Coordinates of C-alpha atoms in Angstrom, one line a residue:
M1 CA -9.2 -9.4 6.9
S2 CA -9.8 -12.8 7.8
L3 CA -7.3 -15.5 8.6
Q4 CA -7.6 -19.0 6.4
T5 CA -6.1 -22.3 6.7
F6 CA -5.7 -24.5 3.2
T7 CA -4.5 -28.2 3.4
V8 CA -2.3 -27.8 -0.2
Q9 CA -1.1 -31.4 -1.7
G10 CA 2.3 -31.1 -3.8
M11 CA 4.6 -28.5 -2.0
T12 CA 8.0 -30.6 -1.8
C13 CA 10.4 -27.6 -2.0
G14 CA 11.2 -23.9 -1.5
H15 CA 10.1 -23.4 -4.9
C16 CA 6.6 -24.4 -4.6
E17 CA 6.5 -22.8 -1.6
R18 CA 7.2 -19.8 -3.1
A19 CA 4.8 -20.4 -6.5
V20 CA 2.2 -21.0 -3.4
Q21 CA 2.7 -17.4 -2.0
T22 CA 3.6 -15.5 -5.4
A23 CA 0.0 -16.8 -6.6
I24 CA -1.9 -15.6 -3.0
K25 CA 0.4 -12.1 -3.8
T26 CA -1.1 -11.9 -7.1
L27 CA -4.4 -12.0 -5.9
D28 CA -3.7 -10.1 -3.0
P29 CA -0.8 -8.1 -2.3
Q30 CA -1.6 -7.3 1.2
A31 CA -2.3 -10.5 2.0
E32 CA -0.3 -12.6 4.9
V33 CA 0.8 -15.6 4.2
R34 CA 2.8 -18.3 6.3
I35 CA 3.4 -22.0 4.5
D36 CA 4.2 -25.0 6.7
R37 CA 5.1 -27.8 4.0
S38 CA 5.7 -30.1 6.4
Q39 CA 2.2 -30.3 7.2
N40 CA 1.3 -29.3 4.1
L41 CA -0.7 -26.2 5.6
V42 CA -0.9 -22.7 4.2
E43 CA -2.0 -19.8 6.3
V44 CA -3.6 -16.7 4.4
N45 CA -4.8 -13.8 6.1
T46 CA -7.1 -11.8 3.5
P47 CA -10.2 -10.2 2.4
Q48 CA -10.2 -12.3 -0.4
S49 CA -12.8 -15.5 -0.6
R50 CA -11.6 -18.9 0.3
E51 CA -12.8 -20.3 -3.0
A52 CA -10.6 -16.9 -4.9
V53 CA -7.6 -18.5 -2.7
A54 CA -8.2 -21.8 -3.3
A55 CA -8.6 -21.2 -7.0
A56 CA -5.0 -19.2 -7.1
I57 CA -3.1 -21.8 -5.0
R58 CA -4.7 -24.6 -8.0
E59 CA -3.9 -22.8 -11.1
E60 CA 0.0 -23.0 -9.5
G61 CA -1.0 -26.9 -9.8
Y62 CA -1.6 -27.6 -6.5
T63 CA -4.1 -30.1 -4.6
V64 CA -6.2 -27.4 -2.1
A65 CA -7.4 -30.7 0.4
A66 CA -9.1 -28.3 2.6

């Protein structure tokens, strides 16, 4: 498992947070996900590659800046 931090643009509400969390959990059901919407930060503890996690977030319609 490795801790990865992403800057995600476009999360404006609780529904957005749940959509991002669901996308990540679909990729890795064991992932630990922490979201700070006010800072646009998503922290994910997962063995999945950074690009795979970013792609899952992008597929939900959000921009992954970092």
